[in-house]
Structures are given as structure tokens and as C-alpha cells.
Short mmCIF file of C-alpha atoms and ligand atoms in Angstrom, two decimals:
data_model
loop_
_atom_site.label_atom_id
_atom_site.label_comp_id
_atom_site.label_asym_id
_atom_site.label_seq_id
_atom_site.Cartn_x
_atom_site.Cartn_y
_atom_site.Cartn_z
CA MET A 1 -18.42 -1.65 -16.35
CA PRO A 2 -16.11 0.99 -14.35
CA ASP A 3 -15.58 4.20 -15.93
CA ARG A 4 -12.31 3.77 -17.78
CA SER A 5 -12.27 7.58 -19.13
CA PHE A 6 -9.49 8.22 -16.53
CA LEU A 7 -7.29 5.94 -18.87
CA ASN A 8 -7.62 8.71 -21.73
CA TRP A 9 -5.40 11.60 -19.48
CA PRO A 10 -2.25 12.32 -20.65
CA PHE A 11 -0.46 10.98 -17.25
CA PHE A 12 -0.25 8.01 -18.93
CA GLU A 13 1.65 6.00 -21.95
CA ASP A 14 -0.33 3.33 -24.20
CA HIS A 15 1.87 0.82 -22.21
CA HIS A 16 -0.16 1.96 -18.65
CA ARG A 17 -3.17 1.52 -21.04
CA GLN A 18 -2.76 -2.02 -22.33
CA LEU A 19 -1.82 -2.86 -18.51
CA ALA A 20 -4.99 -1.67 -16.98
CA VAL A 21 -7.00 -3.79 -19.84
CA ASP A 22 -5.25 -7.16 -19.50
CA LEU A 23 -4.60 -6.96 -15.38
CA GLU A 24 -8.76 -5.74 -15.59
CA THR A 25 -8.79 -9.55 -17.18
CA TRP A 26 -6.83 -11.36 -15.10
CA CYS A 27 -8.62 -10.25 -12.02
CA ILE A 28 -11.72 -11.05 -13.37
CA THR A 29 -11.02 -14.89 -13.97
CA ASN A 30 -8.82 -14.85 -10.76
CA LEU A 31 -10.69 -12.73 -7.98
CA PRO A 32 -12.16 -12.33 -5.86
CA VAL A 33 -10.00 -15.25 -3.12
CA ASP A 34 -11.20 -16.78 -0.59
CA HIS A 35 -10.43 -14.99 2.79
CA SER A 36 -11.22 -17.62 5.22
CA ASP A 37 -7.35 -18.25 6.15
CA VAL A 38 -5.74 -15.01 5.48
CA ASP A 39 -2.34 -16.64 5.36
CA GLN A 40 -2.66 -19.19 3.08
CA ALA A 41 -4.39 -16.65 0.94
CA CYS A 42 -1.71 -14.27 0.76
CA LYS A 43 0.41 -16.83 -0.43
CA ASP A 44 -1.23 -18.44 -3.30
CA LEU A 45 -2.16 -14.65 -4.45
CA VAL A 46 2.04 -13.67 -4.29
CA ALA A 47 2.16 -16.68 -6.35
CA ASN A 48 -0.16 -16.76 -8.67
CA LEU A 49 0.76 -12.82 -9.14
CA GLY A 50 3.91 -13.70 -10.09
CA ALA A 51 3.03 -16.74 -12.14
CA ALA A 52 1.28 -14.04 -14.24
CA GLY A 53 3.41 -11.71 -14.59
CA TRP A 54 2.06 -8.80 -12.24
CA LEU A 55 4.56 -8.83 -9.31
CA THR A 56 7.57 -7.54 -12.40
CA TYR A 57 6.03 -4.00 -11.42
CA SER A 58 6.58 -4.13 -7.74
CA ALA A 59 10.53 -4.26 -7.35
CA ILE A 60 13.24 -3.24 -10.11
CA ASP A 61 14.97 -6.09 -12.33
CA PRO A 62 18.13 -6.34 -11.25
CA ASP A 63 19.43 -7.71 -14.82
CA ASN A 64 18.09 -4.43 -16.68
CA PRO A 65 17.87 -1.58 -13.63
CA LYS A 66 14.93 1.08 -14.40
CA ALA A 67 13.22 3.15 -11.89
CA LEU A 68 10.06 1.80 -10.43
CA ASP A 69 7.06 2.76 -12.92
CA VAL A 70 4.78 4.53 -10.14
CA ARG A 71 1.63 5.04 -12.71
CA ALA A 72 1.91 1.01 -13.45
CA LEU A 73 1.63 0.37 -9.28
CA CYS A 74 -0.95 2.88 -9.41
CA ILE A 75 -3.42 0.79 -12.14
CA ILE A 76 -2.21 -2.36 -10.48
CA ARG A 77 -3.11 -1.11 -6.98
CA GLU A 78 -6.09 0.46 -8.28
CA THR A 79 -7.33 -2.54 -10.11
CA LEU A 80 -7.04 -5.45 -7.68
CA ALA A 81 -7.89 -3.21 -5.03
CA ARG A 82 -11.35 -2.67 -6.67
CA HIS A 83 -11.46 -6.63 -6.98
CA ASP A 84 -10.25 -7.86 -3.86
CA GLY A 85 -8.23 -5.87 -0.87
CA LEU A 86 -6.32 -8.83 -0.29
CA ALA A 87 -4.82 -9.30 -3.48
CA ASP A 88 -3.98 -5.47 -4.02
CA PHE A 89 -2.43 -6.24 -0.39
CA ALA A 90 -0.51 -9.04 -1.18
CA PHE A 91 1.27 -6.92 -4.16
CA ALA A 92 1.51 -4.03 -2.15
CA MET A 93 3.72 -5.80 0.19
CA GLN A 94 6.15 -7.32 -2.11
CA GLY A 95 7.18 -3.81 -3.67
CA LEU A 96 7.25 -2.21 0.12
CA GLY A 97 8.84 -4.85 1.81
CA THR A 98 11.25 -4.55 -1.16
CA GLY A 99 11.18 -0.73 -2.00
CA SER A 100 14.49 -0.27 0.00
CA ILE A 101 16.81 -3.06 -1.85
CA SER A 102 15.11 -1.54 -5.00
CA LEU A 103 16.29 1.99 -4.15
CA PHE A 104 19.35 1.37 -2.10
CA GLY A 105 20.76 -2.63 -2.10
CA THR A 106 23.97 -3.44 -3.75
CA ASN A 107 23.99 -5.88 -6.64
CA ALA A 108 24.32 -9.19 -4.09
CA GLN A 109 21.01 -7.92 -2.09
CA GLN A 110 19.48 -7.25 -4.75
CA LEU A 111 19.68 -10.99 -6.15
CA TRP A 112 16.50 -11.18 -3.54
CA LEU A 113 14.27 -9.02 -5.89
CA HIS A 114 14.32 -12.38 -8.80
CA LYS A 115 12.73 -13.80 -6.20
CA THR A 116 9.87 -11.80 -4.91
CA ARG A 117 9.65 -10.34 -8.31
CA LYS A 118 8.43 -13.70 -9.25
CA GLY A 119 6.03 -14.62 -5.97
CA GLU A 120 8.80 -17.06 -4.85
CA ALA A 121 9.32 -14.96 -1.55
CA LEU A 122 7.11 -13.31 0.10
CA SER A 123 8.66 -9.40 1.60
CA ALA A 124 7.83 -6.96 4.68
CA PHE A 125 8.64 -3.33 5.87
CA ALA A 126 9.64 -3.17 9.43
CA LEU A 127 9.37 0.31 10.88
CA SER A 128 7.00 0.17 13.67
CA GLU A 129 7.35 -0.19 17.06
CA PRO A 130 4.46 0.07 20.13
CA ARG A 131 6.30 3.68 20.90
CA SER A 132 7.09 4.69 17.72
CA GLY A 133 4.42 4.58 15.15
CA SER A 134 4.08 8.30 13.43
CA ASP A 135 7.03 9.19 15.69
CA VAL A 136 9.66 7.05 13.69
CA ALA A 137 12.65 9.23 15.31
CA ASN A 138 11.65 7.64 18.67
CA MET A 139 12.62 4.44 17.89
CA ASP A 140 13.86 1.93 20.21
CA MET A 141 15.43 -1.09 17.68
CA THR A 142 19.27 -1.09 18.33
CA ALA A 143 21.82 -2.58 15.90
CA VAL A 144 25.22 -2.94 17.31
CA ARG A 145 28.05 -3.07 15.22
CA ASP A 146 29.82 -6.75 16.44
CA GLY A 147 33.15 -7.26 13.82
CA GLU A 148 31.74 -8.18 10.49
CA GLU A 149 28.34 -9.00 12.41
CA TYR A 150 25.08 -6.63 13.23
CA VAL A 151 23.30 -7.52 16.51
CA LEU A 152 19.77 -6.76 16.66
CA ASN A 153 17.48 -6.07 19.42
CA GLY A 154 14.01 -4.77 20.24
CA VAL A 155 10.41 -5.10 19.11
CA LYS A 156 8.62 -4.74 15.60
CA THR A 157 4.68 -4.70 15.67
CA TRP A 158 1.91 -3.72 12.84
CA ILE A 159 3.97 -5.68 10.41
CA SER A 160 1.64 -6.77 7.40
CA ASN A 161 3.35 -10.34 6.32
CA GLY A 162 4.51 -10.40 9.36
CA GLY A 163 5.23 -14.17 10.01
CA ILE A 164 4.80 -15.71 6.88
CA ALA A 165 6.97 -13.57 5.05
CA ASP A 166 10.47 -14.93 3.51
CA LEU A 167 12.85 -11.69 3.96
CA TYR A 168 12.14 -8.56 6.30
CA CYS A 169 13.52 -5.24 5.35
CA VAL A 170 14.75 -4.29 9.36
CA PHE A 171 14.91 -0.44 10.42
CA ALA A 172 17.19 0.09 13.75
CA ARG A 173 19.07 2.58 15.58
CA THR A 174 22.76 1.82 14.58
CA GLY A 175 23.29 5.46 16.85
CA GLU A 176 26.26 7.45 14.96
CA ALA A 177 23.44 10.98 15.84
CA PRO A 178 20.48 11.24 17.71
CA GLY A 179 17.24 10.95 16.76
CA ALA A 180 16.06 10.09 13.24
CA ARG A 181 20.04 10.84 12.10
CA GLY A 182 21.07 7.53 13.85
CA LEU A 183 18.94 4.98 12.19
CA SER A 184 19.86 2.11 9.75
CA ALA A 185 17.91 -0.43 7.11
CA PHE A 186 18.84 -4.18 7.06
CA ILE A 187 17.52 -7.07 5.42
CA VAL A 188 17.01 -10.01 7.72
CA PRO A 189 16.14 -13.53 6.33
CA ALA A 190 12.81 -14.65 8.30
CA GLU A 191 14.99 -18.01 9.28
CA THR A 192 17.55 -15.88 11.31
CA LEU A 193 18.26 -16.79 14.93
CA GLY A 194 16.54 -14.91 17.68
CA LEU A 195 13.54 -13.51 15.37
CA THR A 196 10.20 -14.68 16.72
CA VAL A 197 6.57 -14.05 16.25
CA ALA A 198 5.73 -12.56 18.90
CA GLU A 199 1.58 -11.93 18.66
CA ARG A 200 -0.30 -11.95 15.93
CA LEU A 201 -2.86 -9.06 15.07
CA GLU A 202 -6.35 -8.94 14.36
CA VAL A 203 -7.70 -6.25 12.47
CA ILE A 204 -11.57 -5.26 10.96
CA ALA A 205 -10.49 -6.11 7.37
CA PRO A 206 -7.97 -9.47 8.18
CA HIS A 207 -4.24 -9.88 6.81
CA PRO A 208 -1.18 -11.34 8.30
CA LEU A 209 -0.09 -8.98 10.66
CA ALA A 210 2.54 -9.34 13.56
CA THR A 211 4.43 -8.23 16.48
CA LEU A 212 7.87 -9.72 15.94
CA SER A 213 10.35 -10.39 18.62
CA PHE A 214 14.57 -9.83 17.41
CA LYS A 215 16.52 -11.09 20.42
CA ASP A 216 20.31 -11.09 19.67
CA VAL A 217 19.20 -11.76 16.17
CA ARG A 218 22.99 -11.78 14.22
CA ILE A 219 23.00 -11.08 10.67
CA PRO A 220 26.10 -9.69 8.20
CA ALA A 221 27.08 -6.86 8.01
CA THR A 222 26.62 -6.80 4.35
CA SER A 223 22.91 -6.91 5.10
CA LEU A 224 23.23 -2.68 5.61
CA ILE A 225 20.89 -1.31 3.32
CA GLY A 226 22.52 2.21 1.86
CA GLU A 227 24.71 3.95 4.52
CA ALA A 228 24.66 3.50 8.30
CA GLY A 229 23.13 6.48 9.90
CA GLN A 230 20.91 6.43 6.73
CA GLY A 231 17.99 4.71 7.86
CA PHE A 232 15.41 7.76 8.43
CA LYS A 233 15.87 9.30 4.41
CA LEU A 234 16.02 5.65 2.86
CA SER A 235 12.35 5.00 4.49
CA MET A 236 11.45 8.41 3.76
CA SER A 237 12.29 7.90 -0.16
CA VAL A 238 10.62 4.36 -0.07
CA LEU A 239 7.21 5.82 1.34
CA ASP A 240 7.62 8.71 -1.07
CA VAL A 241 6.99 6.14 -3.55
CA PHE A 242 4.81 3.96 -2.12
CA ARG A 243 2.04 6.55 -0.76
CA SER A 244 0.64 7.22 -3.66
CA THR A 245 0.13 4.05 -4.00
CA VAL A 246 -1.31 3.89 -0.80
CA GLY A 247 -4.12 6.12 -2.70
CA ALA A 248 -4.19 4.53 -5.67
CA ALA A 249 -5.62 1.72 -3.76
CA ALA A 250 -8.15 3.58 -2.06
CA LEU A 251 -9.36 4.78 -5.34
CA GLY A 252 -10.13 1.30 -6.02
CA PHE A 253 -12.04 0.90 -3.32
CA ALA A 254 -13.93 4.09 -3.93
CA ARG A 255 -14.67 3.08 -7.47
CA ARG A 256 -16.01 -0.29 -6.75
CA ALA A 257 -18.36 1.24 -3.92
CA LEU A 258 -19.38 3.90 -6.84
CA ASP A 259 -20.07 0.76 -8.62
CA GLU A 260 -22.01 -0.83 -6.58
CA THR A 261 -24.05 2.10 -6.21
CA LEU A 262 -25.03 2.79 -9.65
CA ASN A 263 -26.17 -0.83 -10.14
CA ARG A 264 -28.31 -0.10 -6.31
CA VAL A 265 -29.91 2.46 -7.05
CA GLN A 266 -30.63 1.55 -11.20
CA ASN A 267 -32.27 -2.03 -9.85
CA ARG A 268 -33.59 -0.85 -6.09
CA GLU A 269 -37.56 0.40 -6.80
CA LEU A 270 -38.59 3.08 -3.51
CA PHE A 271 -42.06 4.82 -3.85
CA GLY A 272 -43.20 3.33 -7.34
CA ALA A 273 -39.25 4.06 -8.93
CA PRO A 274 -35.77 3.27 -9.24
CA LEU A 275 -33.91 4.61 -6.30
CA PHE A 276 -31.91 7.15 -8.41
CA ASP A 277 -34.98 9.16 -9.07
CA LEU A 278 -34.49 10.45 -5.38
CA GLN A 279 -32.74 13.99 -6.00
CA MET A 280 -31.38 13.85 -2.55
CA VAL A 281 -29.59 10.09 -4.05
CA GLN A 282 -28.57 11.57 -7.27
CA GLY A 283 -27.00 14.36 -4.97
CA HIS A 284 -24.89 11.51 -2.86
CA VAL A 285 -24.06 9.90 -6.90
CA ALA A 286 -22.87 13.14 -7.52
CA ASP A 287 -20.45 13.46 -4.10
CA MET A 288 -19.13 10.46 -4.42
CA ALA A 289 -18.38 10.59 -8.50
CA LEU A 290 -16.32 13.93 -8.03
CA ASP A 291 -14.43 12.71 -5.34
CA VAL A 292 -13.73 9.51 -7.49
CA ASP A 293 -12.19 11.64 -10.18
CA ALA A 294 -10.25 14.62 -8.48
CA ALA A 295 -8.57 11.62 -6.14
CA ALA A 296 -7.84 9.80 -9.35
CA LEU A 297 -6.14 13.40 -10.51
CA LEU A 298 -4.25 13.24 -7.72
CA VAL A 299 -2.66 9.63 -7.32
CA TYR A 300 -2.05 9.99 -10.65
CA ARG A 301 -0.56 13.63 -10.97
CA ALA A 302 1.92 12.03 -7.95
CA ALA A 303 2.43 8.82 -10.03
CA TRP A 304 3.25 10.70 -13.22
CA THR A 305 5.25 13.56 -11.24
CA LYS A 306 7.95 11.01 -9.65
CA ASP A 307 8.15 8.99 -13.23
CA MET A 308 8.97 12.65 -14.81
CA GLY A 309 11.92 11.75 -12.64
CA ALA A 310 11.02 13.78 -9.67
CA ALA A 311 13.63 13.35 -6.98
CA ARG A 312 11.51 13.70 -4.38
CA VAL A 313 7.45 13.91 -4.46
CA THR A 314 6.78 14.40 -1.04
CA ARG A 315 4.09 17.27 -1.46
CA GLU A 316 2.26 15.73 -4.38
CA ALA A 317 2.06 11.91 -2.80
CA ALA A 318 1.07 13.27 0.80
CA MET A 319 -2.01 14.95 -1.08
CA ALA A 320 -2.68 12.19 -3.00
CA LYS A 321 -2.57 9.93 -0.10
CA LEU A 322 -4.44 12.04 2.01
CA TYR A 323 -7.66 12.76 -0.42
CA ALA A 324 -8.09 9.52 -1.94
CA THR A 325 -8.35 7.72 1.51
CA ASP A 326 -10.04 10.15 3.45
CA LYS A 327 -12.51 10.76 0.61
CA ALA A 328 -12.85 6.72 -0.19
CA GLN A 329 -13.93 6.47 3.62
CA GLU A 330 -16.71 8.96 2.43
CA VAL A 331 -17.76 7.47 -0.96
CA ILE A 332 -18.11 3.92 0.55
CA ASP A 333 -20.07 5.08 3.81
CA LYS A 334 -22.71 6.87 1.52
CA ALA A 335 -22.57 3.89 -0.60
CA VAL A 336 -23.38 1.96 2.61
CA GLN A 337 -26.04 4.28 3.17
CA ILE A 338 -27.64 4.03 -0.15
CA HIS A 339 -27.71 0.30 0.47
CA GLY A 340 -30.10 0.72 3.58
CA GLY A 341 -29.88 -2.61 5.60
CA ASP A 342 -27.58 -4.28 2.96
CA GLY A 343 -25.28 -2.25 3.32
CA VAL A 344 -24.68 -3.26 7.17
CA ARG A 345 -24.87 -7.01 6.13
CA SER A 346 -21.84 -9.27 6.65
CA GLY A 347 -20.52 -10.04 3.54
CA SER A 348 -21.91 -8.24 1.15
CA VAL A 349 -19.32 -6.09 -1.09
CA VAL A 350 -19.77 -2.69 0.84
CA GLU A 351 -19.36 -3.68 3.66
CA GLY A 352 -16.22 -5.42 3.13
CA LEU A 353 -15.35 -1.81 1.72
CA TYR A 354 -16.07 -0.32 4.72
CA ARG A 355 -13.79 -2.46 6.92
CA GLU A 356 -10.98 -2.45 4.20
CA ILE A 357 -11.06 1.48 3.97
CA ARG A 358 -10.08 2.31 7.38
CA ALA A 359 -6.50 1.33 8.14
CA LEU A 360 -5.70 2.94 5.27
CA ARG A 361 -5.94 6.54 6.84
CA ILE A 362 -3.85 5.63 9.53
CA TYR A 363 -0.55 3.36 8.06
CA GLU A 364 2.14 5.07 6.00
CA GLY A 365 1.52 8.20 7.18
CA ALA A 366 -1.95 9.40 9.36
CA SER A 367 -4.18 11.59 7.26
CA ASP A 368 -3.08 14.24 10.25
CA VAL A 369 0.39 13.44 9.16
CA GLN A 370 -0.35 13.68 5.82
CA LYS A 371 -1.55 17.83 6.36
CA VAL A 372 1.26 18.52 8.75
CA VAL A 373 3.42 17.02 5.71
CA ILE A 374 1.53 19.41 3.20
CA ALA A 375 1.37 22.55 5.27
CA ARG A 376 5.31 22.50 5.41
CA GLN A 377 5.55 22.13 1.87
CA ALA A 378 3.12 24.53 1.25
CA LEU A 379 5.20 26.94 3.52
CA SER A 380 8.11 26.38 2.38
CA ALA A 381 7.10 26.53 -1.77
C1 FAD B 1 -3.35 -2.42 8.86
C2 FAD B 1 -2.06 -1.85 9.80
C3 FAD B 1 -1.13 -2.36 8.78
C4 FAD B 1 0.33 -1.74 8.62
N1 FAD B 1 1.51 -2.38 8.34
C5 FAD B 1 2.68 -2.11 8.89
C6 FAD B 1 4.01 -2.52 8.08
O1 FAD B 1 3.70 -3.11 7.09
N2 FAD B 1 4.99 -2.34 8.31
C7 FAD B 1 5.53 -1.15 9.28
O2 FAD B 1 6.31 -0.73 9.58
N3 FAD B 1 4.28 -0.63 10.48
C8 FAD B 1 2.78 -0.75 9.50
N4 FAD B 1 2.00 -0.12 10.20
C9 FAD B 1 2.05 0.61 11.47
C10 FAD B 1 1.57 2.23 10.83
O3 FAD B 1 2.52 2.31 10.01
C11 FAD B 1 1.30 2.88 12.18
O4 FAD B 1 0.23 2.37 13.24
C12 FAD B 1 1.25 4.50 11.87
O5 FAD B 1 2.42 5.10 11.53
C13 FAD B 1 0.57 5.09 12.92
O6 FAD B 1 1.40 4.69 14.56
P1 FAD B 1 0.50 4.45 16.08
O7 FAD B 1 -0.39 3.19 15.44
O8 FAD B 1 1.81 4.61 16.31
O9 FAD B 1 0.04 6.04 15.97
P2 FAD B 1 0.04 7.10 16.50
O10 FAD B 1 1.61 7.00 16.22
O11 FAD B 1 -0.07 7.06 17.74
O12 FAD B 1 -0.74 8.19 16.23
C14 FAD B 1 -1.85 7.87 16.75
C15 FAD B 1 -2.66 9.40 16.10
O13 FAD B 1 -1.84 10.24 16.43
C16 FAD B 1 -2.16 11.59 15.40
N5 FAD B 1 -1.15 12.05 15.04
C17 FAD B 1 0.24 11.20 14.97
N6 FAD B 1 1.38 11.90 14.84
C18 FAD B 1 0.80 13.32 14.64
C19 FAD B 1 0.77 14.87 13.98
N7 FAD B 1 2.24 15.00 13.47
N8 FAD B 1 0.51 15.62 13.91
C20 FAD B 1 -1.42 15.75 14.53
N9 FAD B 1 -1.64 13.82 14.67
C21 FAD B 1 -0.83 13.14 14.43
C22 FAD B 1 -3.03 10.59 14.47
O14 FAD B 1 -4.39 10.69 14.21
C23 FAD B 1 -2.97 9.33 14.61
O15 FAD B 1 -3.37 8.29 13.66
C24 FAD B 1 0.31 -1.33 9.87
C25 FAD B 1 -0.34 -0.56 10.51
C26 FAD B 1 -1.99 -1.01 10.65
C27 FAD B 1 -3.43 -0.30 10.75
#
């Protein structure tokens, strides 16, 4: 039984504690799923998460708009990640892909949320390009106004849900000013003429991922989210909400690694005694438990701060994401080591976690970028 004592921390309200219990019950019955066809698995996961009501947390309710509950987002991601990385991915993308619409969409644009919150449409967030991953302001893709339309041309890469999404939130250069001040965000439905999948990308923890090509893609001017030229600020506001949740997913992976390790060290006999009797092993377990708790404190501090009404939580979210993802990598590495040969055996739980965690230290702001953010925030405090 995983450690649930963190739920007694003052960051949470009773409905969060109930959410954790209810979702845990659902996960035990429904996860993990078969990953052999990741596209189909993700579509099924979104449908099932939607039918069970979990996706209502991923975006605002257009009929009763309230701020996103970041603590709930983090509890859900942590819990899903502990059971199945692909389930966490499917949930996360419904939030990240529609985050701009939740925060800045018009009433008409928010109609999409009725579908995504029910699991009837999949969403994606298309920011990165071949020349601009960390360096977002260096974006090449253009959106040129032509009467009552915008015309999009360019390439987006590393797009999660690329090829299976129903709607893409796409960032492009509209040119109001140089660099970051000349970008805008748009809703582009998947079936729009000129939008194609240029390449599918395979990664160490497989999930739907693609490079997308936009050739003279015409969309109505009403597809613009927020104001023209505000796309960079808008994308950073979305990441401000969802960055802590990446930390939460890492926390879920780390907690699972710790649980697997606790089980292993009690049941594996070495030199005539349980593995746990070796003091060096106890030292590793202590480090793992400490890292998990410290990561949880930072993740839920960031989520709580946002839920308490902070306009931005740049510093808190960067710390949560950096610490939780980097430490999860270390915790999982120790879990693999303690499992011996079984730790690197294809299909073992800790082997899967070892592959799952790596990308979280790169996307939504690489660890090095988070350090730059934290240092700047510290200087300006
Ligand atoms: C599995 C996966 C899923 C993804 N999903 C999406 C998605 O859905 N939508 C989307 O838009 N993008 C997505 N991405 C893209 C992701 O956001 C980028 O990969 C990331 O921003 C890094 O960009 P890059 O790969 O171009 O690396 P680069 O920008 O070339 O950076 C390479 C490395 O340089 C270092 N570095 C970069 N900047 C700095 C700095 N300022 N200071 C110090 N060091 C620095 C870091 O170590 C960094 O890892 C995904 C990526 C992966 C791997």
C-alpha cells in the first residue's frame, strides 16, 4: 500500500483527499492498459477517463467557469503515473492541449471543452519546432492574416498526440513585434486542409508523437486565442499551471519505484537474510523516501500557491518541476540497482519507470532551463 500520509498535509481540502481515494479505486480496476498499440490505447484511455468523469478536472467547465484546480490536477497525475505512465499522458494532454482555451478562450472556443472533458475529443499543444524547442521565441512558423482568415505555414515537431488529436493549439509568428512579442495562438481542428503528419517519432517510452506539416492552412480569424502578439505570454501562463503537474507525474513514478523497492527488499533473501538488512540498502531506501517527500512538498506547495489565487507561480512551479523530475530519475535509478538483473529486464515495472521518467526532464522546459528561471526569480525577489 503506497504511503498516503501526504494527503493529511494542510495543502489539501477534504474533496482532494476523497478524489485521491476514489481515483485509486478506479486505477486498481482499470490500469495498467496494454501499450502494444499506443494510439489505440490513448484513444481508449481518453474515452474511459472521460466516461469516469476524471477529465472534468482537465479543463474549465464552460457552463460554470471556475479556475482550474491545480491540486486536483497534481493528485490525478501522481496517481495515474503510479499505475500507468500512458494513462497519465492521456490525462495530461487533455489539459495541456486545451489549457489556452480554458484560460483565454472565447465562449465559442470553449465549446470544445464540452467534448474534451467528456473524452469525446483529443487535444494537443503544438509549440515546439525543429529550430525552437527551449528557444521558443525563435519560432519560424507563420500565421498571416488574409481578410477573415489566417494562413499558417511551417512545421511543428515533438507534438504529443500528433496524428490522433482532434484539435491542436498551435503557436505561430504573426509579427506584431520581433521575437517573443510577435507570436499568437490558434485553434486548428485536425481535419483542416493542409495539416498533415510529416513523421511519427519513436521514443524510449512510446506514446503518440509526431512532426506536423502546415502548408497554406486556412483557419477563420475567430480561431485566434487571446490577442494577436500575446502568444508567448499565453503559452507561459499555460505552462505556469501545468509545469507543477509534470512534477506530480514524476512524483507518481518515484513513489511507484519506492513501493516496488520496499516490496523487493523485504522479500528478496541475500546472505541468509532479507535484502533490507544490509545497511547500505537501508541508506538507499532512506534517500529515496526523503527525495519523494521533498518532491511532494515542492509540487503541492506550487499547486496550493496557484489555487490560492497567485497570478503566476513561476518560481514555485520551476522548483517543483526541476526537483521532482531530477529526483525521480535518481529514485528510479536506485530502484533499478536494488532490483539487480531484474531491474533491467524488459517488461519489469522499474525498467518501465526508468524509460518513462527521462523525457520529463526535457519537455515543458528542460531541467537546465528551470535552473535559469529559478536563479532569475531569486535575483528579482
Ligand atoms: C517525449 C516528448 C514529448 C514532447 N511533447 C511536446 C508537445 O506536446 N508539444 C510541444 O510543443 N513540444 C513537445 N516536446 C518538445 C519539448 O518541449 C522540447 O524537446 C524541449 O523544449 C527541448 O527543446 P529541444 O528538444 O529543441 O532541445 P534544445 O532546445 O536544443 O535544448 C537542448 C538542451 O540544451 C540545454 N538548454 C537549453 N536551453 C538552455 C538554457 N537556457 N540554459 C542552459 N541549458 C539550456 C538543455 O539541457 C536542453 O535539454 C516534447 C518533447 C519530448 C521529448
